[in-house]
Amino acid sequence: MFRKSKQSVAPLPKPPTEAQMLEDLQLFHETRPAPQRVSSENLPTLTEESSLDDWWKVYDASIEHHEQFMGLKTNAQDLKKALQEMRNELQAACDKIMAEINQDLDRLTVTMSE
């Protein structure tokens, strides 16, 4: 009653070669203009009618602020670690000096009692 029909499957396309991908990458270019330095004082106020350039300026400024913050955070953590190491060294030196002082006091009390 029903006859099986042959399924015609088209062969899958071949993936591009590495040379083709590199050639495509050379043709790619970014259409957005290079970001200009935007300071916090002259950031545009964003509204729904703001232009795309204004949005990019605010975005670039926020990315720059974030990178500066992360740099400050990393620097603060490094300084905190260095301070803790210095504190440990000073505490060890203090303990050593106190032990020497106590040892000298013990010797003095022995000498004075004789």
PDB file of N, CA, C and O in Angstrom, residues 62-110:
ATOM      1  N   SER A  62      32.870  53.631  32.068  1.00  0.00           N
ATOM      2  CA  SER A  62      32.612  52.712  33.188  1.00  0.00           C
ATOM      3  C   SER A  62      33.600  51.551  33.165  1.00  0.00           C
ATOM      4  O   SER A  62      34.060  51.101  34.219  1.00  0.00           O
ATOM      5  N   ILE A  63      33.966  51.066  31.980  1.00  0.00           N
ATOM      6  CA  ILE A  63      34.974  50.001  31.884  1.00  0.00           C
ATOM      7  C   ILE A  63      36.313  50.513  32.402  1.00  0.00           C
ATOM      8  O   ILE A  63      37.013  49.821  33.154  1.00  0.00           O
ATOM      9  N   GLU A  64      36.681  51.730  32.023  1.00  0.00           N
ATOM     10  CA  GLU A  64      37.945  52.309  32.500  1.00  0.00           C
ATOM     11  C   GLU A  64      37.935  52.472  34.019  1.00  0.00           C
ATOM     12  O   GLU A  64      38.913  52.160  34.688  1.00  0.00           O
ATOM     13  N   HIS A  65      36.816  52.953  34.562  1.00  0.00           N
ATOM     14  CA  HIS A  65      36.711  53.103  36.014  1.00  0.00           C
ATOM     15  C   HIS A  65      36.820  51.747  36.710  1.00  0.00           C
ATOM     16  O   HIS A  65      37.452  51.629  37.768  1.00  0.00           O
ATOM     17  N   HIS A  66      36.211  50.734  36.117  1.00  0.00           N
ATOM     18  CA  HIS A  66      36.274  49.392  36.698  1.00  0.00           C
ATOM     19  C   HIS A  66      37.713  48.875  36.698  1.00  0.00           C
ATOM     20  O   HIS A  66      38.168  48.304  37.687  1.00  0.00           O
ATOM     21  N   GLU A  67      38.433  49.083  35.594  1.00  0.00           N
ATOM     22  CA  GLU A  67      39.827  48.634  35.523  1.00  0.00           C
ATOM     23  C   GLU A  67      40.685  49.371  36.546  1.00  0.00           C
ATOM     24  O   GLU A  67      41.553  48.768  37.190  1.00  0.00           O
ATOM     25  N   GLN A  68      40.447  50.678  36.717  1.00  0.00           N
ATOM     26  CA  GLN A  68      41.184  51.437  37.727  1.00  0.00           C
ATOM     27  C   GLN A  68      40.873  50.907  39.120  1.00  0.00           C
ATOM     28  O   GLN A  68      41.776  50.758  39.957  1.00  0.00           O
ATOM     29  N   PHE A  69      39.604  50.627  39.381  1.00  0.00           N
ATOM     30  CA  PHE A  69      39.214  50.091  40.685  1.00  0.00           C
ATOM     31  C   PHE A  69      39.881  48.750  40.958  1.00  0.00           C
ATOM     32  O   PHE A  69      40.389  48.508  42.057  1.00  0.00           O
ATOM     33  N   MET A  70      39.877  47.869  39.946  1.00  0.00           N
ATOM     34  CA  MET A  70      40.497  46.558  40.132  1.00  0.00           C
ATOM     35  C   MET A  70      41.999  46.703  40.386  1.00  0.00           C
ATOM     36  O   MET A  70      42.570  45.971  41.192  1.00  0.00           O
ATOM     37  N   GLY A  71      42.644  47.670  39.712  1.00  0.00           N
ATOM     38  CA  GLY A  71      44.056  47.931  39.962  1.00  0.00           C
ATOM     39  C   GLY A  71      44.289  48.410  41.386  1.00  0.00           C
ATOM     40  O   GLY A  71      45.222  47.956  42.067  1.00  0.00           O
ATOM     41  N   LEU A  72      43.430  49.300  41.855  1.00  0.00           N
ATOM     42  CA  LEU A  72      43.549  49.785  43.234  1.00  0.00           C
ATOM     43  C   LEU A  72      43.294  48.668  44.236  1.00  0.00           C
ATOM     44  O   LEU A  72      43.980  48.556  45.252  1.00  0.00           O
ATOM     45  N   LYS A  73      42.313  47.825  43.941  1.00  0.00           N
ATOM     46  CA  LYS A  73      41.980  46.717  44.844  1.00  0.00           C
ATOM     47  C   LYS A  73      43.148  45.743  44.935  1.00  0.00           C
ATOM     48  O   LYS A  73      43.528  45.314  46.034  1.00  0.00           O
ATOM     49  N   THR A  74      43.734  45.410  43.781  1.00  0.00           N
ATOM     50  CA  THR A  74      44.881  44.495  43.768  1.00  0.00           C
ATOM     51  C   THR A  74      46.051  45.106  44.522  1.00  0.00           C
ATOM     52  O   THR A  74      46.721  44.425  45.308  1.00  0.00           O
ATOM     53  N   ASN A  75      46.299  46.393  44.291  1.00  0.00           N
ATOM     54  CA  ASN A  75      47.387  47.080  44.975  1.00  0.00           C
ATOM     55  C   ASN A  75      47.153  47.090  46.487  1.00  0.00           C
ATOM     56  O   ASN A  75      48.085  46.849  47.267  1.00  0.00           O
ATOM     57  N   ALA A  76      45.927  47.344  46.903  1.00  0.00           N
ATOM     58  CA  ALA A  76      45.606  47.355  48.336  1.00  0.00           C
ATOM     59  C   ALA A  76      45.805  45.963  48.945  1.00  0.00           C
ATOM     60  O   ALA A  76      46.322  45.838  50.060  1.00  0.00           O
ATOM     61  N   GLN A  77      45.414  44.919  48.228  1.00  0.00           N
ATOM     62  CA  GLN A  77      45.596  43.565  48.739  1.00  0.00           C
ATOM     63  C   GLN A  77      47.080  43.221  48.853  1.00  0.00           C
ATOM     64  O   GLN A  77      47.500  42.596  49.829  1.00  0.00           O
ATOM     65  N   ASP A  78      47.879  43.656  47.866  1.00  0.00           N
ATOM     66  CA  ASP A  78      49.321  43.403  47.928  1.00  0.00           C
ATOM     67  C   ASP A  78      49.957  44.138  49.104  1.00  0.00           C
ATOM     68  O   ASP A  78      50.803  43.589  49.803  1.00  0.00           O
ATOM     69  N   LEU A  79      49.533  45.390  49.306  1.00  0.00           N
ATOM     70  CA  LEU A  79      50.060  46.163  50.433  1.00  0.00           C
ATOM     71  C   LEU A  79      49.647  45.538  51.765  1.00  0.00           C
ATOM     72  O   LEU A  79      50.446  45.495  52.718  1.00  0.00           O
ATOM     73  N   LYS A  80      48.424  45.049  51.842  1.00  0.00           N
ATOM     74  CA  LYS A  80      47.952  44.410  53.068  1.00  0.00           C
ATOM     75  C   LYS A  80      48.768  43.158  53.370  1.00  0.00           C
ATOM     76  O   LYS A  80      49.157  42.916  54.518  1.00  0.00           O
ATOM     77  N   LYS A  81      49.058  42.380  52.334  1.00  0.00           N
ATOM     78  CA  LYS A  81      49.853  41.164  52.497  1.00  0.00           C
ATOM     79  C   LYS A  81      51.276  41.510  52.947  1.00  0.00           C
ATOM     80  O   LYS A  81      51.818  40.881  53.860  1.00  0.00           O
ATOM     81  N   ALA A  82      51.873  42.538  52.320  1.00  0.00           N
ATOM     82  CA  ALA A  82      53.222  42.962  52.702  1.00  0.00           C
ATOM     83  C   ALA A  82      53.244  43.473  54.137  1.00  0.00           C
ATOM     84  O   ALA A  82      54.184  43.195  54.891  1.00  0.00           O
ATOM     85  N   LEU A  83      52.203  44.207  54.520  1.00  0.00           N
ATOM     86  CA  LEU A  83      52.117  44.719  55.884  1.00  0.00           C
ATOM     87  C   LEU A  83      51.999  43.575  56.888  1.00  0.00           C
ATOM     88  O   LEU A  83      52.655  43.599  57.947  1.00  0.00           O
ATOM     89  N   GLN A  84      51.207  42.573  56.568  1.00  0.00           N
ATOM     90  CA  GLN A  84      51.060  41.416  57.465  1.00  0.00           C
ATOM     91  C   GLN A  84      52.384  40.665  57.601  1.00  0.00           C
ATOM     92  O   GLN A  84      52.751  40.252  58.702  1.00  0.00           O
ATOM     93  N   GLU A  85      53.115  40.499  56.487  1.00  0.00           N
ATOM     94  CA  GLU A  85      54.410  39.828  56.551  1.00  0.00           C
ATOM     95  C   GLU A  85      55.391  40.621  57.403  1.00  0.00           C
ATOM     96  O   GLU A  85      56.130  40.053  58.214  1.00  0.00           O
ATOM     97  N   MET A  86      55.396  41.945  57.230  1.00  0.00           N
ATOM     98  CA  MET A  86      56.284  42.796  58.021  1.00  0.00           C
ATOM     99  C   MET A  86      55.908  42.732  59.498  1.00  0.00           C
ATOM    100  O   MET A  86      56.779  42.677  60.373  1.00  0.00           O
ATOM    101  N   ARG A  87      54.619  42.697  59.777  1.00  0.00           N
ATOM    102  CA  ARG A  87      54.165  42.602  61.162  1.00  0.00           C
ATOM    103  C   ARG A  87      54.634  41.287  61.791  1.00  0.00           C
ATOM    104  O   ARG A  87      55.073  41.258  62.942  1.00  0.00           O
ATOM    105  N   ASN A  88      54.534  40.186  61.021  1.00  0.00           N
ATOM    106  CA  ASN A  88      54.993  38.895  61.531  1.00  0.00           C
ATOM    107  C   ASN A  88      56.497  38.910  61.805  1.00  0.00           C
ATOM    108  O   ASN A  88      56.957  38.374  62.813  1.00  0.00           O
ATOM    109  N   GLU A  89      57.264  39.537  60.884  1.00  0.00           N
ATOM    110  CA  GLU A  89      58.713  39.640  61.096  1.00  0.00           C
ATOM    111  C   GLU A  89      59.038  40.464  62.335  1.00  0.00           C
ATOM    112  O   GLU A  89      59.915  40.096  63.131  1.00  0.00           O
ATOM    113  N   LEU A  90      58.339  41.579  62.497  1.00  0.00           N
ATOM    114  CA  LEU A  90      58.575  42.426  63.674  1.00  0.00           C
ATOM    115  C   LEU A  90      58.186  41.706  64.965  1.00  0.00           C
ATOM    116  O   LEU A  90      58.878  41.828  65.985  1.00  0.00           O
ATOM    117  N   GLN A  91      57.092  40.962  64.923  1.00  0.00           N
ATOM    118  CA  GLN A  91      56.675  40.210  66.110  1.00  0.00           C
ATOM    119  C   GLN A  91      57.698  39.153  66.464  1.00  0.00           C
ATOM    120  O   GLN A  91      58.021  38.946  67.648  1.00  0.00           O
ATOM    121  N   ALA A  92      58.256  38.476  65.456  1.00  0.00           N
ATOM    122  CA  ALA A  92      59.278  37.465  65.704  1.00  0.00           C
ATOM    123  C   ALA A  92      60.526  38.116  66.297  1.00  0.00           C
ATOM    124  O   ALA A  92      61.119  37.586  67.252  1.00  0.00           O
ATOM    125  N   ALA A  93      60.941  39.267  65.764  1.00  0.00           N
ATOM    126  CA  ALA A  93      62.105  39.979  66.298  1.00  0.00           C
ATOM    127  C   ALA A  93      61.834  40.447  67.728  1.00  0.00           C
ATOM    128  O   ALA A  93      62.713  40.357  68.601  1.00  0.00           O
ATOM    129  N   CYS A  94      60.629  40.918  67.990  1.00  0.00           N
ATOM    130  CA  CYS A  94      60.252  41.373  69.334  1.00  0.00           C
ATOM    131  C   CYS A  94      60.286  40.209  70.321  1.00  0.00           C
ATOM    132  O   CYS A  94      60.805  40.349  71.439  1.00  0.00           O
ATOM    133  N   ASP A  95      59.744  39.069  69.912  1.00  0.00           N
ATOM    134  CA  ASP A  95      59.758  37.894  70.785  1.00  0.00           C
ATOM    135  C   ASP A  95      61.187  37.460  71.088  1.00  0.00           C
ATOM    136  O   ASP A  95      61.505  37.092  72.231  1.00  0.00           O
ATOM    137  N   LYS A  96      62.057  37.518  70.082  1.00  0.00           N
ATOM    138  CA  LYS A  96      63.452  37.136  70.276  1.00  0.00           C
ATOM    139  C   LYS A  96      64.145  38.084  71.252  1.00  0.00           C
ATOM    140  O   LYS A  96      64.853  37.651  72.170  1.00  0.00           O
ATOM    141  N   ILE A  97      63.912  39.382  71.094  1.00  0.00           N
ATOM    142  CA  ILE A  97      64.518  40.374  71.991  1.00  0.00           C
ATOM    143  C   ILE A  97      63.994  40.205  73.405  1.00  0.00           C
ATOM    144  O   ILE A  97      64.764  40.269  74.385  1.00  0.00           O
ATOM    145  N   MET A  98      62.683  39.960  73.549  1.00  0.00           N
ATOM    146  CA  MET A  98      62.109  39.772  74.884  1.00  0.00           C
ATOM    147  C   MET A  98      62.688  38.526  75.550  1.00  0.00           C
ATOM    148  O   MET A  98      62.962  38.523  76.766  1.00  0.00           O
ATOM    149  N   ALA A  99      62.901  37.469  74.768  1.00  0.00           N
ATOM    150  CA  ALA A  99      63.499  36.256  75.327  1.00  0.00           C
ATOM    151  C   ALA A  99      64.925  36.533  75.789  1.00  0.00           C
ATOM    152  O   ALA A  99      65.334  36.078  76.876  1.00  0.00           O
ATOM    153  N   GLU A 100      65.685  37.297  75.005  1.00  0.00           N
ATOM    154  CA  GLU A 100      67.049  37.643  75.411  1.00  0.00           C
ATOM    155  C   GLU A 100      67.058  38.508  76.664  1.00  0.00           C
ATOM    156  O   GLU A 100      67.890  38.329  77.557  1.00  0.00           O
ATOM    157  N   ILE A 101      66.127  39.464  76.738  1.00  0.00           N
ATOM    158  CA  ILE A 101      66.032  40.325  77.923  1.00  0.00           C
ATOM    159  C   ILE A 101      65.694  39.494  79.154  1.00  0.00           C
ATOM    160  O   ILE A 101      66.303  39.655  80.221  1.00  0.00           O
ATOM    161  N   ASN A 102      64.729  38.585  79.025  1.00  0.00           N
ATOM    162  CA  ASN A 102      64.360  37.739  80.161  1.00  0.00           C
ATOM    163  C   ASN A 102      65.531  36.844  80.575  1.00  0.00           C
ATOM    164  O   ASN A 102      65.766  36.633  81.768  1.00  0.00           O
ATOM    165  N   GLN A 103      66.270  36.352  79.599  1.00  0.00           N
ATOM    166  CA  GLN A 103      67.436  35.519  79.911  1.00  0.00           C
ATOM    167  C   GLN A 103      68.496  36.348  80.636  1.00  0.00           C
ATOM    168  O   GLN A 103      69.081  35.891  81.630  1.00  0.00           O
ATOM    169  N   ASP A 104      68.715  37.592  80.179  1.00  0.00           N
ATOM    170  CA  ASP A 104      69.684  38.479  80.852  1.00  0.00           C
ATOM    171  C   ASP A 104      69.211  38.820  82.264  1.00  0.00           C
ATOM    172  O   ASP A 104      70.021  38.871  83.200  1.00  0.00           O
ATOM    173  N   LEU A 105      67.909  39.041  82.432  1.00  0.00           N
ATOM    174  CA  LEU A 105      67.383  39.328  83.771  1.00  0.00           C
ATOM    175  C   LEU A 105      67.566  38.136  84.703  1.00  0.00           C
ATOM    176  O   LEU A 105      67.923  38.305  85.890  1.00  0.00           O
ATOM    177  N   ASP A 106      67.334  36.938  84.196  1.00  0.00           N
ATOM    178  CA  ASP A 106      67.538  35.742  85.001  1.00  0.00           C
ATOM    179  C   ASP A 106      69.002  35.634  85.423  1.00  0.00           C
ATOM    180  O   ASP A 106      69.312  35.323  86.593  1.00  0.00           O
ATOM    181  N   ARG A 107      69.907  35.893  84.508  1.00  0.00           N
ATOM    182  CA  ARG A 107      71.339  35.853  84.842  1.00  0.00           C
ATOM    183  C   ARG A 107      71.706  36.913  85.867  1.00  0.00           C
ATOM    184  O   ARG A 107      72.497  36.664  86.773  1.00  0.00           O
ATOM    185  N   LEU A 108      71.104  38.098  85.710  1.00  0.00           N
ATOM    186  CA  LEU A 108      71.386  39.176  86.670  1.00  0.00           C
ATOM    187  C   LEU A 108      70.880  38.825  88.068  1.00  0.00           C
ATOM    188  O   LEU A 108      71.560  39.090  89.074  1.00  0.00           O
ATOM    189  N   THR A 109      69.692  38.253  88.132  1.00  0.00           N
ATOM    190  CA  THR A 109      69.163  37.906  89.460  1.00  0.00           C
ATOM    191  C   THR A 109      70.024  36.819  90.109  1.00  0.00           C
ATOM    192  O   THR A 109      70.249  36.838  91.315  1.00  0.00           O
ATOM    193  N   VAL A 110      70.507  35.893  89.293  1.00  0.00           N
ATOM    194  CA  VAL A 110      71.388  34.851  89.836  1.00  0.00           C
ATOM    195  C   VAL A 110      72.695  35.491  90.315  1.00  0.00           C
ATOM    196  O   VAL A 110      73.202  35.173  91.395  1.00  0.00           O
TER     197      VAL A 110
END
